[in-house]
Structure formats: C-alpha cells, structure tokens
C-alpha cells in the first residue's frame, strides 16, 4: 500500500537571481496512513511551505510529492485539483470557515464541489460534525459559535468524506490552551481512525501528541523525535527523585 | 530527604511492613520512581536510628519482617515537611545550563548542534510523558500530578532552549561589537571567582 504522503528530495526556491530564497532544501518525508506527524521549527524554517507543497497548493522547484502514490508535480492542474479535493483536507489557523454559511453548509461545500448529490452530501457532513462533537450545532452560523467550535467546523470540513491526508497549519494558534488541546485530541482521533495527519505547530505540548516530531531549520530536516518506551524512560534509575 | 519523608507520610496512614511501604510508595508516585527494597530498608534503618520510626518484630524475624510505625518524633518531622516549602533540588537541568554556558565560551564547540541534540532529547521525553499521561486512569490522581510535573519541566526546558537560540542569533547579528564581546566576556567571567575570594 502506498504511503499517504511521500516527499522525495523536495526543494523549493522563492524568486530567482541573487534575491532567491531557498525555503525547502532537500526534504524527504514519508507519512503512512494512521500516522500523526508534527512539524516544528523556528519561523522561516519552511514549515508552512512544506505543508503547502504536501497539499499541492504550491509546487516544488525540484523533487517529487506523492499523495497516495499519485505524483502531484507531474499531474495536470485539473488532476491536482481533483486529488486535493478528494484526498487532502486542510485546517488553518485563521478559522477559514465561511461566515455566510451554517456549520453544516460549510462542511457540505467540498462534497458538493465533488459532485455529491445534496442528500448524501448532507448526510456525510452531519456525520463529520458529529465526529468532531458538534452535531447539535449543524444549523448555527460561525458568528454564533466559540472559537473552538468554529475550528471544529473547519476540521470537520477538512476531514469530511474520503479525505485521508489531513494537513493542519497552526490550527491551535488562535485558541486558548484548553480548546487547543481539544483540537489536538481530535487530530489524534482522526489519525487513530486511519487518516494521515501532518501538523505544523510551535507548541511542543501539542507536537508531543504526534507519533513523530520532525524538526526543521533553514528548509532542512535536522532531527526527529518519537516516543521510546515510556515505561523504560520513567523507570530510569534514580529518576528525578533526589536521594 | 524525599524518600525518607515519603516513607514517614505513608506510615502516618498506619503501620506497615517494608514490602507494603515499598508497594505503596510505587503506587503513590505513579510508579515513576520505583523504589528498590534495599533503598527502602536502608532508609527505614536510618529513620529507626533517628528515633522517627519504631519496628514491631514478628515471630520469625530476619530483619525484613515486622511492622513499622511512626513515633512522636517522626510525626513532628513529617509535620515540618508538610508545612515547609520544598527547596529546589539540583536537577540535571543545572548541568545543562552549565554545559551551555561553557559551550559559548570554549572555542570550537558547535553550540547549535548541542542545542539541537538537547531539543530532540527533550522532545522525545515529552512524547513519552505525553503518551504516559494519556494512559493514566481518570481516578489515578497521584500519577497525573507527577506526570504533569514532568511535562511542565520538559516544556520549560524546550522553551528555554528556544530562548537561547534567539539570544544567540541576536548576539551574532550585532555589528562589530559582537566579536570583541565574545572575547571580553570569558575573561571577565574568569576574573569573578578570584575577586570573590
């Protein structure tokens, strides 16, 4: 089975000539289905560019990006758009829900763009809202919701339907820490249910919910952290218990 | 001092054998700092010597049997422990601070690589602690408290490392004075101890 996302030697240069900026410089990253990967790094390290390229919103200068085995750079613009709509879900910091649509209509939107009939789009969207715990707010407009609830709508829209790759760029940025944690729990649950999740964050406490944290600097992966055996770590002789 | 006080605290709930104490110790610290039986026995012997616990020998006594109980002096000591703030222990963090302080003055040390390695280590530990915390049963309050402390400490270390990186970047980008500063500061630091003497 193909990985949900595979980036091979991805390079991205903004601009050209002496003013050119290398945003990504040889990224190799593979995210399996059911895997939750956090990406951390200082601002300007290439985190957001990585996410945009992973989702086909931007093209690499060199290298290849495969979503479920399909190469984005070698696809036509129309094919790329189709892959984006059918396989990739995005959640951004700025609560990108449409204020003139209800929660349900927001979540139905990508399904209807995919050509799903109204009735099944509605049914699928309702399930997605229930999955993120706000099925009862389906008919509410974003302005009548809390920040956390609106972010849940954005996540429901990101994961609705067959989307198996979920890309989240600082989804907790605008939220208080409690609501932020709820959003992370939700992403964790989506990964446990089989989705591949890539989360860009600057909060270690949220990154620690992932299966793996990838550390970026100057467009390169400089290291990775993943859980060892917590039992072993915590039973370290002496530990922090002073003697 | 903490193992000693932990044992006094456990004994304040009623007499117990060494084995029972060790088990309750592990349970009440979320099994994060397992206490070995030798350490428990040694600590209890010291407490007995100081008159803070007393032992009721059992019939076939080989020194490990018998039940320990708190004496009045032990109760006083425990009362002081509950009443007073804990003074900061000397955790490994201090070694890290010292290591970084040396790294910026000793020539040829790759400070960035040092910070990167430390960050990956702290992040790995944070992954582990987070996973352990998620696995804690809702009624297991002691484990929650202990793990939350662990999480807070690791987060603090990571945020400290991030701050150091920013400080170093600012320091590097300072015009002209940066070079003379890095030469002047170690000398100034070296002078301080002798002046203190």
Coordinates of N, CA and C in Angstrom, one line a residue, chain B:
Chain B
X1 N 16.4 13.5 50.9 CA 15.5 13.6 52.0 C 14.1 13.2 51.7
X2 N 13.8 13.1 50.4 CA 12.4 12.9 50.0 C 11.9 11.4 50.2
X3 N 12.8 10.4 50.0 CA 12.3 9.1 50.2 C 12.0 8.9 51.7
X4 N 12.8 9.5 52.5 CA 12.6 9.5 54.0 C 11.2 10.0 54.3
X5 N 10.9 11.2 53.8 CA 9.6 11.9 54.1 C 8.5 11.1 53.5
X6 N 8.7 10.6 52.3 CA 7.6 9.8 51.7 C 7.2 8.6 52.6
X7 N 8.3 8.0 53.1 CA 8.0 6.8 54.0 C 7.3 7.2 55.3
X8 N 7.7 8.4 55.8 CA 7.0 8.9 57.0 C 5.6 9.2 56.7
X9 N 5.3 9.8 55.5 CA 4.0 10.1 55.1 C 3.1 8.9 55.0
X10 N 3.7 7.8 54.4 CA 2.9 6.6 54.2 C 2.6 5.9 55.6
X11 N 3.6 6.0 56.5 CA 3.4 5.4 57.8 C 2.4 6.2 58.6
X12 N 2.2 7.5 58.3 CA 1.2 8.2 59.0 C -0.2 7.7 58.8
X13 N -0.4 6.9 57.7 CA -1.7 6.3 57.5 C -1.9 5.0 58.3
X14 N -0.8 4.5 58.9 CA -0.9 3.3 59.7 C 0.4 2.4 59.6
X15 N 0.6 1.5 60.5 CA 1.8 0.7 60.5 C 1.9 -0.2 59.2
X16 N 3.1 -0.5 58.7 CA 3.2 -1.3 57.5 C 4.6 -1.9 57.5
X17 N 4.7 -3.0 56.8 CA 6.0 -3.7 56.6 C 6.8 -3.0 55.5
X18 N 8.0 -3.4 55.5 CA 8.9 -2.8 54.4 C 8.3 -3.0 53.0
X19 N 7.9 -4.2 52.8 CA 7.3 -4.6 51.5 C 6.1 -3.8 51.2
X20 N 5.2 -3.6 52.2 CA 4.0 -2.9 52.0 C 4.3 -1.4 51.7
X21 N 5.3 -0.9 52.4 CA 5.7 0.5 52.2 C 6.2 0.7 50.8
X22 N 7.0 -0.2 50.3 CA 7.6 -0.1 49.0 C 6.5 -0.1 47.9
X23 N 5.5 -1.0 48.2 CA 4.5 -1.0 47.2 C 3.6 0.3 47.2
X24 N 3.3 0.7 48.4 CA 2.5 2.0 48.4 C 3.3 3.2 47.8
X25 N 4.6 3.2 48.1 CA 5.5 4.2 47.5 C 5.3 4.2 46.0
X26 N 5.5 3.1 45.4 CA 5.4 3.0 43.9 C 4.0 3.4 43.4
X27 N 3.0 3.0 44.2 CA 1.6 3.3 43.7 C 1.4 4.8 43.8
X28 N 1.9 5.4 44.9 CA 1.6 6.8 45.1 C 2.5 7.8 44.3
X29 N 3.5 7.3 43.7 CA 4.3 8.1 42.8 C 4.0 7.8 41.3
X30 N 2.9 7.1 41.1 CA 2.6 6.7 39.7 C 3.6 5.8 39.2
X31 N 4.3 5.1 40.0 CA 5.4 4.1 39.6 C 6.4 4.7 38.7
X32 N 6.6 6.0 38.9 CA 7.6 6.7 38.0 C 9.0 6.6 38.6
X33 N 9.0 6.6 39.9 CA 10.3 6.4 40.6 C 10.3 5.2 41.4
X34 N 10.4 4.0 40.8 CA 10.4 2.8 41.6 C 11.4 2.8 42.7
X35 N 11.0 2.3 43.9 CA 11.9 2.3 45.0 C 12.4 0.9 45.2
X36 N 13.7 0.6 45.2 CA 14.1 -0.8 45.4 C 14.1 -1.1 46.9
X37 N 14.0 -2.4 47.2 CA 13.7 -2.8 48.5 C 14.9 -2.5 49.4
X38 N 16.1 -2.5 48.8 CA 17.3 -2.2 49.6 C 17.3 -0.7 50.1
X39 N 16.9 0.1 49.1 CA 16.8 1.5 49.4 C 15.8 1.8 50.5
X40 N 14.6 1.1 50.4 CA 13.6 1.2 51.5 C 14.1 0.8 52.8
X41 N 14.8 -0.4 52.9 CA 15.3 -0.9 54.1 C 16.3 0.0 54.7
X42 N 17.2 0.5 53.9 CA 18.3 1.4 54.4 C 17.7 2.7 55.0
X43 N 16.7 3.2 54.3 CA 16.1 4.5 54.7 C 15.4 4.2 56.0
X44 N 14.7 3.1 56.1 CA 14.0 2.8 57.4 C 14.9 2.6 58.6
X45 N 16.1 2.0 58.3 CA 17.1 1.8 59.4 C 17.5 3.1 59.9
X46 N 17.8 4.1 58.9 CA 18.2 5.4 59.3 C 17.1 6.1 60.2
X47 N 15.9 6.0 59.7 CA 14.8 6.6 60.5 C 14.7 6.0 61.9
X48 N 14.9 4.7 62.0 CA 14.8 4.0 63.3 C 15.9 4.5 64.2
X49 N 17.2 4.6 63.6 CA 18.3 5.2 64.3 C 18.0 6.6 64.9
X50 N 17.3 7.4 64.0 CA 17.0 8.7 64.4 C 15.7 8.8 65.3
X51 N 15.2 7.7 65.6 CA 14.0 7.6 66.5 C 12.7 8.1 65.9
X52 N 12.7 8.1 64.6 CA 11.4 8.6 63.9 C 10.4 7.5 63.6
X53 N 10.9 6.3 63.5 CA 10.0 5.1 63.3 C 10.4 4.1 64.3
X54 N 9.5 3.2 64.6 CA 9.8 2.0 65.5 C 9.3 0.8 64.8
X55 N 10.0 -0.4 65.1 CA 9.7 -1.6 64.5 C 9.1 -2.6 65.5
X56 N 8.1 -3.2 65.1 CA 7.5 -4.3 65.9 C 7.9 -5.6 65.3
X57 N 8.9 -6.3 65.9 CA 9.4 -7.5 65.3 C 8.3 -8.6 65.2
X58 N 8.3 -9.4 64.1 CA 7.4 -10.5 64.0 C 8.1 -11.7 64.6
X59 N 7.4 -12.9 64.7 CA 8.0 -14.1 65.3 C 9.2 -14.6 64.7
X60 N 9.1 -14.8 63.4 CA 10.3 -15.4 62.7 C 11.1 -14.2 62.1
X61 N 11.7 -13.4 62.9 CA 12.3 -12.2 62.4 C 13.6 -12.4 61.8
X62 N 13.8 -12.0 60.6 CA 15.1 -12.0 60.0 C 15.5 -10.5 59.6
X63 N 14.8 -9.6 60.2 CA 15.2 -8.2 59.9 C 14.4 -7.5 58.8
X64 N 13.8 -8.4 57.9 CA 13.0 -7.7 56.9 C 11.5 -7.8 57.3
X65 N 11.2 -8.7 58.2 CA 9.8 -8.8 58.6 C 9.4 -7.7 59.6
X66 N 8.2 -7.8 60.2 CA 7.9 -6.9 61.2 C 7.3 -5.6 60.6
X67 N 6.6 -4.9 61.5 CA 5.8 -3.8 61.0 C 6.4 -2.5 61.6
X68 N 6.5 -1.5 60.7 CA 7.0 -0.2 61.1 C 5.9 0.7 61.5
X69 N 6.2 1.6 62.5 CA 5.2 2.6 62.8 C 5.9 3.9 63.1
X70 N 5.1 5.0 63.1 CA 5.6 6.3 63.3 C 5.7 6.6 64.8
X71 N 6.8 7.2 65.2 CA 7.0 7.7 66.6 C 6.6 9.1 66.7
X72 N 6.5 9.7 67.9 CA 6.1 11.1 68.0 C 7.1 12.0 67.3
X73 N 8.4 11.6 67.4 CA 9.5 12.4 66.7 C 9.3 12.3 65.2
X74 N 8.9 11.2 64.7 CA 8.6 11.0 63.3 C 7.4 11.9 62.9
X75 N 6.4 11.9 63.7 CA 5.2 12.8 63.4 C 5.6 14.2 63.3
X76 N 6.5 14.7 64.2 CA 7.0 16.1 64.2 C 7.7 16.4 62.9
X77 N 8.6 15.4 62.6 CA 9.4 15.6 61.3 C 8.5 15.7 60.1
X78 N 7.5 14.8 60.1 CA 6.6 14.8 59.0 C 5.8 16.1 58.9
X79 N 5.4 16.6 60.1 CA 4.6 17.9 60.2 C 5.4 19.0 59.6
X80 N 6.8 19.0 59.9 CA 7.6 20.1 59.4 C 7.7 20.0 57.8
X81 N 7.7 18.7 57.3 CA 7.8 18.5 55.9 C 6.6 19.1 55.2
X82 N 5.4 18.7 55.7 CA 4.2 19.3 55.1 C 4.1 20.8 55.1
X83 N 4.6 21.3 56.2 CA 4.5 22.8 56.5 C 5.5 23.6 55.7
X84 N 6.6 23.1 55.4 CA 7.7 23.9 54.7 C 7.7 23.7 53.2
X85 N 8.0 24.7 52.5 CA 8.2 24.6 51.0 C 9.4 23.8 50.7
X86 N 9.3 23.1 49.6 CA 10.5 22.2 49.2 C 11.5 23.1 48.6
X87 N 12.8 22.9 49.0 CA 13.8 23.7 48.4 C 14.2 23.0 47.1
X88 N 14.6 23.8 46.1 CA 14.9 23.3 44.8 C 16.1 22.3 44.9
X89 N 15.8 21.1 44.3 CA 16.8 20.1 44.2 C 17.8 20.5 43.1
X90 N 18.8 19.8 43.0 CA 19.8 20.0 41.9 C 19.6 19.1 40.7
X91 N 18.6 19.5 39.9 CA 18.4 18.5 38.8 C 19.4 18.6 37.7
X92 N 19.3 17.7 36.7 CA 20.3 17.7 35.7 C 20.2 19.0 34.8
X93 N 19.1 19.7 35.0 CA 19.0 21.0 34.3 C 20.2 21.9 34.5
X94 N 20.6 21.9 35.7 CA 21.7 22.7 36.0 C 23.0 22.3 35.3
X95 N 23.2 21.1 35.1 CA 24.3 20.6 34.3 C 24.2 21.1 32.9
X96 N 22.9 21.1 32.4 CA 22.7 21.6 31.0 C 23.0 23.1 30.9
X97 N 22.6 23.9 31.9 CA 22.9 25.3 31.9 C 24.4 25.6 31.9
X98 N 25.0 24.8 32.8 CA 26.5 25.0 32.9 C 27.2 24.6 31.5
X99 N 26.7 23.5 31.0 CA 27.2 23.0 29.7 C 27.1 24.0 28.6
X100 N 25.9 24.7 28.5 CA 25.7 25.7 27.5 C 26.5 26.9 27.8
X101 N 26.6 27.3 29.0 CA 27.4 28.5 29.4 C 28.9 28.2 29.0
X102 N 29.4 27.0 29.1 CA 30.7 26.7 28.7 C 30.9 26.6 27.2
X103 N 29.8 26.1 26.6 CA 29.8 25.9 25.1 C 30.0 27.3 24.4
X104 N 29.4 28.3 25.0 CA 29.5 29.6 24.3 C 30.9 30.3 24.5
X105 N 31.7 29.8 25.4 CA 33.0 30.5 25.6 C 34.1 29.6 25.2
X106 N 34.0 28.3 25.2 CA 35.1 27.4 24.8 C 35.1 27.4 23.3
X107 N 36.3 27.7 22.7 CA 36.3 27.7 21.2 C 36.1 26.3 20.6
X108 N 35.5 26.3 19.4 CA 35.4 25.0 18.7 C 34.2 24.2 19.1
X109 N 33.3 24.7 20.0 CA 32.1 23.9 20.3 C 31.0 24.3 19.4
X110 N 30.3 23.4 18.8 CA 29.2 23.7 17.9 C 27.9 23.8 18.8
X111 N 27.7 25.1 19.2 CA 26.6 25.3 20.1 C 25.2 24.9 19.5
X112 N 25.1 25.2 18.2 CA 23.8 24.9 17.6 C 23.5 23.4 17.6
X113 N 24.6 22.6 17.3 CA 24.4 21.2 17.3 C 24.1 20.7 18.7
X114 N 24.7 21.3 19.7 CA 24.4 20.9 21.1 C 22.9 21.2 21.4
X115 N 22.5 22.4 21.0 CA 21.1 22.8 21.3 C 20.1 21.8 20.6
X116 N 20.4 21.5 19.3 CA 19.6 20.6 18.5 C 19.5 19.2 19.2
X117 N 20.6 18.7 19.6 CA 20.6 17.4 20.2 C 19.8 17.4 21.5
X118 N 20.0 18.5 22.3 CA 19.2 18.6 23.5 C 17.7 18.7 23.3
X119 N 17.4 19.4 22.2 CA 16.0 19.6 21.9 C 15.3 18.3 21.5
X120 N 16.0 17.5 20.7 CA 15.5 16.3 20.3 C 15.3 15.4 21.5
X121 N 16.3 15.4 22.4 CA 16.2 14.5 23.6 C 15.0 15.0 24.5
X122 N 14.8 16.3 24.6 CA 13.7 16.8 25.4 C 12.4 16.5 24.8
X123 N 12.3 16.6 23.4 CA 11.1 16.4 22.7 C 10.7 14.9 22.8
X124 N 11.7 14.0 22.7 CA 11.5 12.6 22.8 C 10.9 12.3 24.2
X125 N 11.5 12.9 25.2 CA 10.9 12.7 26.6 C 9.5 13.2 26.7
X126 N 9.3 14.3 26.0 CA 7.9 14.9 26.1 C 6.9 14.0 25.4
X127 N 7.3 13.4 24.3 CA 6.5 12.4 23.6 C 6.1 11.3 24.6
X128 N 7.1 10.8 25.3 CA 6.9 9.7 26.2 C 6.0 10.1 27.3
X129 N 6.3 11.2 27.9 CA 5.5 11.7 29.1 C 4.0 11.9 28.6
X130 N 3.9 12.5 27.4 CA 2.5 12.7 26.9 C 1.8 11.4 26.8
X131 N 2.4 10.5 26.2 CA 1.8 9.2 26.0 C 1.5 8.5 27.3
X132 N 2.4 8.6 28.3 CA 2.1 8.1 29.6 C 0.9 8.8 30.3
X133 N 0.9 10.1 30.1 CA -0.2 10.9 30.7 C -1.5 10.6 30.1
X134 N -1.5 10.3 28.8 CA -2.8 9.9 28.1 C -3.3 8.6 28.6
X135 N -2.4 7.8 29.1 CA -2.7 6.4 29.6 C -3.2 6.4 31.0
X136 N -3.1 7.5 31.7 CA -3.4 7.5 33.2 C -4.9 7.3 33.4
X137 N -5.3 6.4 34.3 CA -6.7 6.3 34.6 C -7.2 7.5 35.3
X138 N -8.5 7.9 35.0 CA -9.0 9.2 35.5 C -9.0 9.3 37.0
X139 N -9.0 8.1 37.7 CA -9.0 8.2 39.2 C -7.6 8.2 39.8
X140 N -6.6 8.0 38.9 CA -5.2 7.9 39.4 C -4.6 9.3 39.5
X141 N -5.0 10.0 40.5 CA -4.6 11.4 40.8 C -3.1 11.5 41.0
X142 N -2.5 10.6 41.8 CA -1.0 10.8 42.0 C -0.2 10.7 40.8
X143 N -0.6 9.8 39.9 CA 0.2 9.7 38.6 C 0.0 10.9 37.8
X144 N -1.2 11.5 37.8 CA -1.4 12.7 37.0 C -0.5 13.8 37.5
X145 N -0.5 14.0 38.8 CA 0.3 15.1 39.4 C 1.7 15.0 39.0
X146 N 2.2 13.7 39.2 CA 3.7 13.5 38.9 C 4.0 13.7 37.4
X147 N 3.1 13.2 36.6 CA 3.4 13.3 35.1 C 3.2 14.7 34.7
X148 N 2.3 15.5 35.2 CA 2.1 16.9 34.9 C 3.4 17.7 35.2
X149 N 4.0 17.3 36.3 CA 5.2 18.0 36.7 C 6.3 17.7 35.7
X150 N 6.4 16.5 35.3 CA 7.3 16.0 34.3 C 7.1 16.8 33.0
X151 N 5.9 16.9 32.6 CA 5.5 17.6 31.3 C 5.9 19.1 31.4
X152 N 5.6 19.7 32.5 CA 5.9 21.1 32.7 C 7.4 21.4 32.7
X153 N 8.1 20.5 33.3 CA 9.6 20.7 33.3 C 10.2 20.6 31.9
X154 N 9.7 19.6 31.2 CA 10.2 19.4 29.8 C 9.8 20.6 28.9
X155 N 8.6 21.1 29.0 CA 8.1 22.2 28.3 C 9.0 23.4 28.6
X156 N 9.3 23.6 29.9 CA 10.1 24.7 30.3 C 11.5 24.6 29.7
X157 N 12.1 23.4 29.6 CA 13.4 23.2 29.1 C 13.4 23.6 27.6
X158 N 12.3 23.1 26.9 CA 12.2 23.4 25.4 C 12.1 24.9 25.2
X159 N 11.3 25.5 26.0 CA 11.1 27.0 25.8 C 12.4 27.7 26.1
X160 N 13.1 27.2 27.1 CA 14.4 27.8 27.5 C 15.4 27.7 26.3
X161 N 15.4 26.5 25.7 CA 16.3 26.2 24.6 C 16.0 27.2 23.4
X162 N 14.7 27.4 23.2 CA 14.3 28.3 22.1 C 14.7 29.7 22.4
X163 N 14.6 30.1 23.6 CA 15.1 31.4 24.0 C 16.6 31.6 23.8
X164 N 17.3 30.6 24.2 CA 18.8 30.6 24.0 C 19.1 30.8 22.5
X165 N 18.4 30.1 21.7 CA 18.7 30.2 20.2 C 18.5 31.6 19.8
X166 N 17.4 32.2 20.2 CA 17.1 33.6 19.8 C 18.1 34.6 20.4
X167 N 18.6 34.3 21.6 CA 19.6 35.2 22.2 C 20.9 35.1 21.4
X168 N 21.3 33.9 21.0 CA 22.5 33.6 20.3 C 22.4 34.3 18.9
X169 N 21.2 34.2 18.3 CA 21.0 34.8 16.9 C 21.2 36.3 17.0
X170 N 20.6 36.9 18.1 CA 20.7 38.4 18.3 C 22.2 38.7 18.5
X171 N 22.8 37.9 19.3 CA 24.2 38.2 19.6 C 25.1 38.2 18.4
X172 N 24.9 37.2 17.6 CA 25.6 37.0 16.3 C 25.4 38.2 15.4
X173 N 24.2 38.7 15.3 CA 23.8 39.7 14.4 C 24.2 41.1 14.8
X174 N 24.7 41.2 16.0 CA 25.2 42.5 16.5 C 26.4 43.0 15.7
X175 N 26.4 44.2 15.2 CA 27.5 44.7 14.4 C 28.8 44.9 15.2
X176 N 29.9 44.7 14.6 CA 31.3 44.9 15.2 C 31.5 44.6 16.6
X177 N 30.7 45.1 17.5 CA 30.9 44.8 19.0 C 30.8 43.3 19.3
X178 N 30.1 42.6 18.5 CA 29.9 41.1 18.8 C 31.2 40.4 19.0
X179 N 32.2 40.7 18.0 CA 33.4 39.9 18.1 C 34.2 40.3 19.4
X180 N 34.3 41.6 19.7 CA 35.0 41.9 20.9 C 34.3 41.5 22.2
X181 N 33.0 41.4 22.1 CA 32.2 40.9 23.3 C 32.6 39.5 23.6
X182 N 32.6 38.6 22.6 CA 32.8 37.2 22.8 C 34.2 37.0 23.4
X183 N 35.1 37.9 23.1 CA 36.5 37.8 23.6 C 36.5 38.3 25.0
X184 N 35.8 39.4 25.3 CA 35.9 40.0 26.6 C 35.1 39.3 27.6
X185 N 34.0 38.7 27.3 CA 33.2 38.1 28.4 C 33.8 36.9 29.1
X186 N 34.5 36.0 28.4 CA 35.1 34.9 29.2 C 36.1 35.4 30.2
X187 N 36.9 36.3 29.7 CA 37.9 36.9 30.6 C 37.3 37.5 31.9
X188 N 36.2 38.3 31.6 CA 35.5 38.9 32.7 C 35.0 37.8 33.7
X189 N 34.4 36.7 33.1 CA 33.9 35.7 33.9 C 35.0 35.0 34.7
X190 N 36.1 34.8 34.1 CA 37.2 34.1 34.8 C 37.7 34.9 36.0
X191 N 37.6 36.2 35.8 CA 38.1 37.0 36.9 C 37.2 37.0 38.2
X192 N 35.9 36.8 37.9 CA 35.0 36.9 39.0 C 35.3 36.0 40.2
X193 N 35.6 34.7 40.0 CA 35.8 33.9 41.2 C 37.0 34.3 42.1
X194 N 38.1 34.8 41.4 CA 39.3 35.2 42.2 C 39.0 36.5 43.0
X195 N 38.2 37.3 42.3 CA 37.8 38.5 43.0 C 36.9 38.2 44.3
X196 N 36.1 37.2 44.1 CA 35.2 36.8 45.2 C 36.1 36.3 46.4
X197 N 37.1 35.7 46.1 CA 38.0 35.1 47.1 C 38.7 36.3 47.8

